XYZ file of N, CA and C in Angstrom:
534
model
N 49.287 215.900 177.982
C 49.570 216.768 177.121
C 50.197 218.116 176.663
N 51.488 218.034 176.144
C 52.182 218.918 175.557
C 51.664 220.579 175.323
N 52.450 221.143 175.632
C 52.026 222.771 175.110
C 53.771 222.512 174.696
N 53.064 223.126 172.417
C 54.541 224.104 173.082
C 54.404 225.971 172.601
N 55.633 226.397 173.162
C 55.635 227.522 173.143
C 56.256 228.001 172.446
N 55.492 229.153 170.878
C 57.009 229.974 170.061
C 56.588 231.068 170.331
N 58.280 231.739 170.482
C 59.153 232.601 170.495
C 59.780 233.027 169.763
N 59.505 233.971 169.674
C 60.910 234.883 168.092
C 61.919 234.246 169.185
N 63.264 234.566 168.867
C 64.169 234.543 169.295
C 64.185 235.461 170.650
N 64.965 236.669 169.689
C 64.331 237.933 170.869
C 63.972 237.769 172.209
N 62.728 237.594 171.694
C 61.268 237.526 172.346
C 62.132 236.503 173.607
N 62.321 235.482 173.268
C 62.795 234.325 174.730
C 64.242 235.188 175.020
N 65.044 235.955 174.619
C 65.934 236.591 174.449
C 65.899 237.458 176.547
N 64.493 238.213 175.855
C 63.755 238.460 177.502
C 63.590 238.280 178.008
N 62.760 237.078 178.159
C 61.984 235.941 178.473
C 62.517 235.148 179.598
N 63.061 236.034 180.445
C 64.219 234.691 181.638
C 63.087 234.312 182.579
N 62.019 234.203 182.648
C 60.787 233.544 183.187
C 60.466 232.398 182.527
N 60.449 232.588 181.794
C 59.763 231.515 180.830
C 61.398 230.736 180.095
N 61.884 231.074 180.627
C 63.402 230.260 180.327
C 64.030 229.591 181.399
N 63.079 229.753 182.625
C 63.004 229.712 184.429
C 62.640 228.190 183.800
N 61.072 228.377 183.984
C 60.744 226.958 183.589
C 60.876 226.474 182.347
N 61.131 226.419 181.623
C 61.561 225.420 180.264
C 62.811 225.218 180.550
N 64.013 225.571 181.794
C 65.349 225.355 182.515
C 64.396 223.772 183.404
N 63.873 224.187 184.277
C 63.398 223.824 185.334
C 63.050 222.591 184.727
N 62.018 222.863 184.138
C 61.112 221.284 183.163
C 61.971 220.242 183.165
N 62.778 220.742 181.900
C 64.203 219.952 181.572
C 65.009 219.707 182.532
N 65.504 219.771 183.440
C 66.465 219.751 184.525
C 65.351 218.550 185.100
N 64.425 218.439 185.618
C 63.878 217.588 186.152
C 63.615 216.202 185.261
N 62.796 216.427 183.606
C 62.885 215.380 182.372
C 64.838 214.506 183.338
N 65.568 215.548 183.212
C 67.161 214.918 182.584
C 66.991 213.624 183.993
N 66.941 214.399 185.200
C 67.432 213.887 186.650
C 66.311 212.293 186.522
N 65.227 212.355 186.164
C 64.194 211.245 186.131
C 64.774 209.816 185.266
N 66.196 210.383 183.854
C 65.555 209.889 182.741
C 67.432 209.402 183.311
N 67.693 210.489 184.345
C 68.928 209.252 184.691
C 68.539 208.013 185.382
N 68.121 208.991 186.610
C 67.499 207.578 187.642
C 67.550 205.806 187.474
N 66.516 206.561 185.536
C 65.863 205.375 185.136
C 67.360 203.897 184.758
N 68.325 205.167 184.676
C 69.772 204.398 184.297
C 69.834 202.936 185.536
N 70.188 201.665 184.900
C 70.870 200.671 186.381
C 72.094 201.259 186.299
N 72.180 200.681 188.421
C 73.166 201.708 188.737
C 73.958 200.000 188.804
N 75.031 200.009 188.881
C 75.698 198.671 189.947
C 76.057 198.962 191.133
N 76.465 197.926 191.390
C 76.961 197.692 192.904
C 77.096 199.368 194.196
N 76.608 199.329 194.783
C 77.007 199.519 195.931
C 78.287 200.124 195.943
N 78.925 198.958 196.428
C 80.841 199.194 195.708
C 81.197 199.574 194.727
N 80.675 199.953 194.042
C 80.981 200.874 193.154
C 81.349 202.170 193.083
N 80.508 202.444 194.226
C 80.950 204.298 195.119
C 82.380 204.548 195.297
N 82.342 203.246 195.945
C 84.296 203.503 196.535
C 85.381 204.350 196.020
N 85.049 204.091 194.479
C 86.201 204.565 193.631
C 85.644 205.877 193.495
N 85.098 206.406 193.736
C 84.207 207.670 193.727
C 85.872 208.870 194.294
N 86.254 209.728 193.199
C 87.145 210.930 193.620
C 86.158 211.944 193.797
N 87.043 213.289 194.786
C 86.310 213.846 193.950
C 86.392 215.019 193.624
N 85.880 215.120 192.966
C 86.014 216.175 191.370
C 86.643 217.595 191.429
N 86.354 218.013 192.645
C 85.993 219.764 193.089
C 85.290 220.813 192.002
N 83.817 220.502 192.696
C 83.196 220.627 191.340
C 83.425 222.525 191.852
N 83.238 222.947 190.604
C 84.284 225.105 191.420
C 82.889 225.515 192.645
N 83.736 226.218 193.423
C 83.225 226.371 194.368
C 81.840 227.601 194.298
N 82.221 228.482 192.850
C 80.825 229.541 192.565
C 79.565 229.111 191.918
N 80.113 227.447 191.200
C 78.353 226.707 190.946
C 77.616 226.373 192.264
N 78.952 225.753 193.473
C 77.693 225.538 194.533
C 77.261 226.682 195.421
N 77.542 228.288 194.838
C 77.306 229.197 195.596
C 77.114 229.741 194.531
N 75.947 229.254 193.946
C 75.299 229.774 192.806
C 75.325 231.209 193.496
N 74.219 231.565 194.515
C 74.056 233.017 194.690
C 74.203 234.265 194.613
N 75.831 234.266 194.198
C 76.977 235.364 194.241
C 76.781 235.805 191.871
N 75.846 234.669 191.557
C 75.893 234.754 189.900
C 74.191 235.674 189.595
N 74.146 236.809 188.621
C 72.989 237.573 187.705
C 73.063 236.297 187.070
N 71.617 236.697 186.430
C 71.383 235.729 185.904
C 71.591 235.028 184.398
N 72.580 236.771 184.147
C 73.205 236.303 182.913
C 74.561 235.394 183.026
N 75.151 235.458 184.164
C 75.988 234.806 184.997
C 75.073 233.059 184.785
N 74.332 233.070 185.324
C 73.339 231.731 185.645
C 73.383 231.618 183.918
N 73.007 232.114 182.656
C 73.106 231.850 181.957
C 74.505 230.752 181.508
N 75.148 232.293 181.291
C 76.751 231.494 180.700
C 76.825 230.214 181.679
N 76.829 230.035 182.960
C 77.109 228.511 183.670
C 76.384 227.449 182.630
N 75.185 227.931 183.162
C 73.987 227.300 182.561
C 74.786 225.809 181.330
N 75.068 227.240 180.353
C 74.854 226.228 179.220
C 76.404 225.455 179.453
N 77.771 226.162 179.924
C 78.404 225.596 180.492
C 78.812 224.399 180.331
N 77.827 223.604 181.177
C 77.440 222.731 181.963
C 76.486 221.800 180.426
N 75.212 222.230 181.043
C 75.132 221.769 179.123
C 75.956 220.324 178.741
N 76.729 221.733 177.999
C 77.534 221.857 176.788
C 78.138 219.958 177.642
N 78.977 220.130 178.115
C 80.393 219.314 178.801
C 79.225 217.829 179.447
N 78.186 218.063 179.781
C 77.655 216.673 180.212
C 76.831 216.240 179.187
N 76.244 216.795 178.442
C 76.378 215.982 176.349
C 77.467 215.740 176.027
N 78.405 216.068 176.593
C 79.561 215.455 175.813
C 80.174 214.511 176.833
N 80.176 213.989 178.436
C 80.486 213.169 178.450
C 79.452 212.054 178.601
N 78.491 212.243 178.046
C 77.410 211.689 177.309
C 77.479 210.672 176.360
N 78.074 211.637 176.016
C 78.201 211.022 173.947
C 79.666 209.784 174.146
N 80.045 209.840 175.287
C 81.239 208.817 175.655
C 80.982 207.260 175.826
N 82.059 206.198 174.796
C 81.794 204.860 175.377
C 80.744 204.398 176.388
N 79.160 204.432 177.247
C 78.920 203.682 177.863
C 78.512 202.090 177.948
N 79.327 201.346 176.705
C 78.890 199.693 176.305
C 78.605 199.193 177.339
N 79.576 199.780 178.503
C 79.829 198.258 179.285
C 78.666 198.208 180.399
N 77.801 199.593 180.260
C 77.374 200.292 181.900
C 75.931 198.543 181.379
N 75.705 198.375 179.889
C 74.082 198.002 180.023
C 73.320 198.332 180.126
N 73.329 200.052 179.439
C 72.280 201.040 179.626
C 71.858 201.147 178.776
N 71.088 201.190 178.796
C 69.578 201.756 177.718
C 70.112 202.545 176.736
N 70.403 202.359 175.278
C 70.407 203.305 173.878
C 69.235 204.527 174.240
N 68.297 204.119 174.622
C 66.637 205.080 174.617
C 67.064 205.662 175.227
N 66.988 205.560 176.632
C 67.264 206.719 176.721
C 68.249 207.664 177.333
N 69.535 206.887 176.945
C 70.590 208.008 177.301
C 69.958 208.949 175.515
N 69.548 208.798 174.076
C 69.344 209.147 173.964
C 68.190 209.875 174.648
N 66.667 209.927 174.858
C 66.183 210.878 174.940
C 67.270 212.181 176.038
N 67.809 211.189 176.701
C 69.185 212.188 178.042
C 69.338 213.586 177.114
N 70.250 213.250 175.816
C 70.790 213.728 174.956
C 69.604 215.114 173.767
N 69.022 214.262 173.883
C 67.989 215.268 173.380
C 67.242 216.385 174.158
N 67.125 215.794 175.282
C 66.617 217.047 175.993
C 67.629 218.149 176.690
N 68.747 217.348 176.837
C 69.860 218.430 176.806
C 70.299 219.154 176.052
N 70.601 218.698 174.799
C 69.615 219.644 173.165
C 68.646 220.573 173.865
N 67.338 220.487 173.594
C 66.413 221.193 173.795
C 66.849 222.320 174.741
N 67.508 221.682 175.606
C 68.369 222.940 176.751
C 69.078 223.640 176.112
N 70.209 223.747 175.413
C 70.584 224.551 174.669
C 70.393 225.118 173.527
N 69.620 224.554 172.471
C 68.975 225.565 171.838
C 68.062 227.004 172.991
N 67.293 226.567 173.824
C 67.051 227.508 174.789
C 67.624 229.092 174.864
N 68.917 228.644 175.472
C 69.721 229.506 175.920
C 70.896 230.076 174.907
N 71.100 229.214 173.957
C 71.862 229.420 173.253
C 71.434 231.350 172.900
N 70.661 231.713 172.193
C 70.766 233.020 172.103
C 70.848 233.668 172.672
N 70.071 233.571 174.584
C 70.360 234.744 175.158
C 72.193 234.274 175.327
N 72.554 232.671 175.530
C 74.530 232.944 176.066
C 74.859 233.711 174.817
N 74.388 233.766 173.709
C 75.290 234.373 172.820
C 74.853 236.159 172.418
N 74.313 236.391 173.031
C 74.228 237.898 173.406
C 74.324 238.340 174.590
N 74.354 237.568 174.983
C 75.571 237.556 177.128
C 76.520 238.468 175.753
N 76.998 236.740 175.498
C 78.783 237.344 175.507
C 78.932 238.260 174.411
N 77.832 238.785 173.314
C 78.242 239.776 172.676
C 78.173 241.497 173.648
N 77.243 241.143 174.384
C 77.102 242.954 175.094
C 78.226 243.538 176.600
N 78.736 241.624 176.081
C 79.561 241.110 178.122
C 79.095 241.624 178.785
N 78.011 241.103 178.972
C 77.186 241.730 179.992
C 76.568 240.365 181.725
N 77.601 240.362 181.895
C 77.410 239.292 182.873
C 78.969 239.575 183.810
N 78.777 239.208 185.533
C 80.186 239.698 186.324
C 80.925 238.582 186.596
N 80.389 237.490 187.132
C 81.480 236.145 187.105
C 81.575 235.432 185.647
N 80.959 234.926 185.956
C 79.880 234.197 184.185
C 81.459 233.665 183.707
N 81.697 235.059 182.716
C 82.852 234.307 182.053
C 84.400 233.731 183.471
N 84.460 233.998 184.024
C 85.896 233.649 184.903
C 84.766 231.736 185.647
N 84.221 232.036 185.544
C 83.318 229.919 186.463
C 83.321 229.354 184.991
N 83.399 230.018 183.516
C 83.679 229.474 182.777
C 85.133 227.741 182.878
N 86.246 228.616 182.342
C 87.392 227.822 182.682
C 87.290 227.106 183.893
N 86.978 227.083 185.205
C 86.963 226.307 185.915
C 86.170 224.980 185.710
N 85.615 224.991 185.268
C 84.210 223.764 184.519
C 84.268 223.377 183.775
N 85.832 223.719 183.558
C 86.628 223.155 181.759
C 86.870 222.112 182.001
N 87.779 222.995 183.757
C 89.045 221.990 183.836
C 88.017 220.950 185.015
N 86.520 221.164 185.413
C 85.719 220.023 186.444
C 85.608 218.920 185.260
N 85.428 219.190 184.355
C 84.412 218.441 183.045
C 85.682 217.633 183.024
N 87.110 218.626 182.395
C 87.938 217.421 181.726
C 88.443 216.897 182.807
N 88.390 216.583 184.219
C 88.766 215.867 185.080
C 88.049 214.641 184.730
N 86.588 214.490 185.136
C 85.340 213.830 184.917
C 85.642 213.010 183.566
N 85.915 213.448 182.471
C 86.775 212.462 181.498
C 87.463 212.112 181.482
N 88.793 212.452 182.249
C 89.898 212.013 182.115
C 90.045 209.975 183.486
N 88.898 210.641 184.589
C 88.276 209.574 184.960
C 87.742 208.248 184.356
N 86.861 208.486 183.379
C 86.333 208.193 182.893
C 87.006 206.900 181.996
N 88.153 207.033 181.055
C 89.435 207.444 180.433
C 90.853 206.167 181.259
N 90.693 206.666 182.072
C 91.292 205.951 183.303
C 91.110 204.660 183.726
N 89.864 204.941 184.125
C 88.593 203.579 184.056
C 88.460 202.764 183.432
N 89.157 203.094 181.918
C 88.502 202.883 180.828
C 86.979 202.173 180.944
N 86.773 203.096 180.914
C 84.660 203.503 180.285
C 84.352 202.546 181.255
N 84.775 201.884 182.122
C 84.014 200.879 182.826
C 82.294 200.834 183.504
N 81.762 200.380 183.797
C 80.371 199.858 185.004
C 81.089 201.168 185.823
N 81.958 200.448 186.443
C 81.864 200.915 188.045
C 82.215 202.872 188.214
N 82.872 203.326 186.770
C 83.461 204.314 186.489
C 81.944 205.486 185.914
N 81.104 205.007 185.353
C 79.882 204.511 184.731
C 78.651 204.935 185.711
N 79.102 203.875 186.575
C 78.009 204.642 187.712
C 78.346 205.995 188.388
N 79.592 206.190 188.711
C 80.426 207.485 189.172
C 79.605 208.623 189.032
N 79.603 208.916 187.359
C 79.553 209.381 186.242
C 78.285 209.757 186.501
N 77.301 208.939 186.994
C 75.786 208.527 187.114
C 75.552 209.177 188.957
N 76.506 209.609 189.468
C 75.813 209.751 190.350
C 76.430 211.632 190.738
N 77.450 211.769 189.390
C 77.832 213.385 189.310
C 77.605 214.423 189.017
N 76.528 213.193 187.749
C 75.531 214.206 186.953
C 74.499 214.289 187.490
N 73.653 213.317 188.393
C 72.371 213.308 189.355
C 72.828 215.088 189.976
N 74.834 214.927 190.476
C 74.837 215.933 191.340
C 75.078 217.925 190.496
N 75.176 217.342 189.222
C 75.204 218.337 188.579
C 73.825 219.160 188.120
N 73.320 218.417 188.544
C 71.241 218.784 188.380
C 70.937 219.353 189.365
N 71.434 219.084 190.277
C 71.048 219.474 191.645
C 71.182 220.976 191.543
N 72.855 221.099 191.300
C 73.977 222.881 191.044
C 72.486 223.266 189.787
N 72.520 222.522 188.568
C 72.037 223.590 187.525
C 70.363 223.486 188.108
N 69.831 222.844 188.824
C 67.916 223.329 189.589
C 68.633 224.176 190.207
N 69.459 225.212 190.848
C 69.643 226.374 192.006
C 69.985 227.538 190.597
N 70.933 226.751 190.059
C 70.788 228.329 189.078
C 69.979 228.841 188.227
N 69.280 227.796 188.155
C 67.829 228.330 186.938
C 67.083 229.267 187.579
N 67.517 229.268 188.746
C 66.862 229.918 189.542
C 66.662 231.287 190.013
N 68.448 231.889 188.954
C 67.959 233.165 189.111
C 68.678 233.906 187.574
N 67.647 232.731 186.548
C 66.483 232.903 185.697
C 65.534 234.463 186.188
N 65.309 235.101 185.815
C 63.870 236.090 186.022
C 63.869 237.340 185.777
N 63.111 237.542 184.679
C 63.316 238.857 184.803
C 63.138 239.861 185.161
C-alpha cells in the first residue's frame, strides 16, 4: 500500500523529519534496484580503483542538516548523470535502470526546495566546500567508465561504487532532523 503525502514546498522545507523518512526509504529502494542488476564475474572487481570518496562524506558527523542536504543533492545528481551513460554492454535491464532513475529524480525533487533555500540563505557550514570535492570524485568515475569504454567490467565496478555511495547517503540522511 502506497501512501502519498502532500505538502507545500514551504512546509516540506521545514519538515526535515519527513524528508529523512523519504530519503531513507528511497535510498533503500535504490540499493535494492542496484542489487537486482546482474554483476559480471568477480574478476571484474580486480580492475577496481580507489576513486577517493571525499573524506567529508565518509565522516558525515561533522555536517549540519543544511550541509547534509547540499551534499546529498549533489551526490544524487551525479549518480543520476552516471547512470544515464551507455550501459548497453552490461546486459542490465533498462526497466530497472529507468526505475532507479525515477527514484533518484524523486529524491532530488524532494530535496530541491530545501537545497535552493539553503543556498539562498547561505545557511551551511561545510557543504559548499564538499561539493567541489564530490564533483572531482564523480568526474573521476566518469573518466574511468570512458577509459574502460563502458565495458561490462567497468559497470560492475560502478555498480559496487554506487552501492557504496548509497551507504554514505544513508549515513548523511541521518543528519536530516528538525
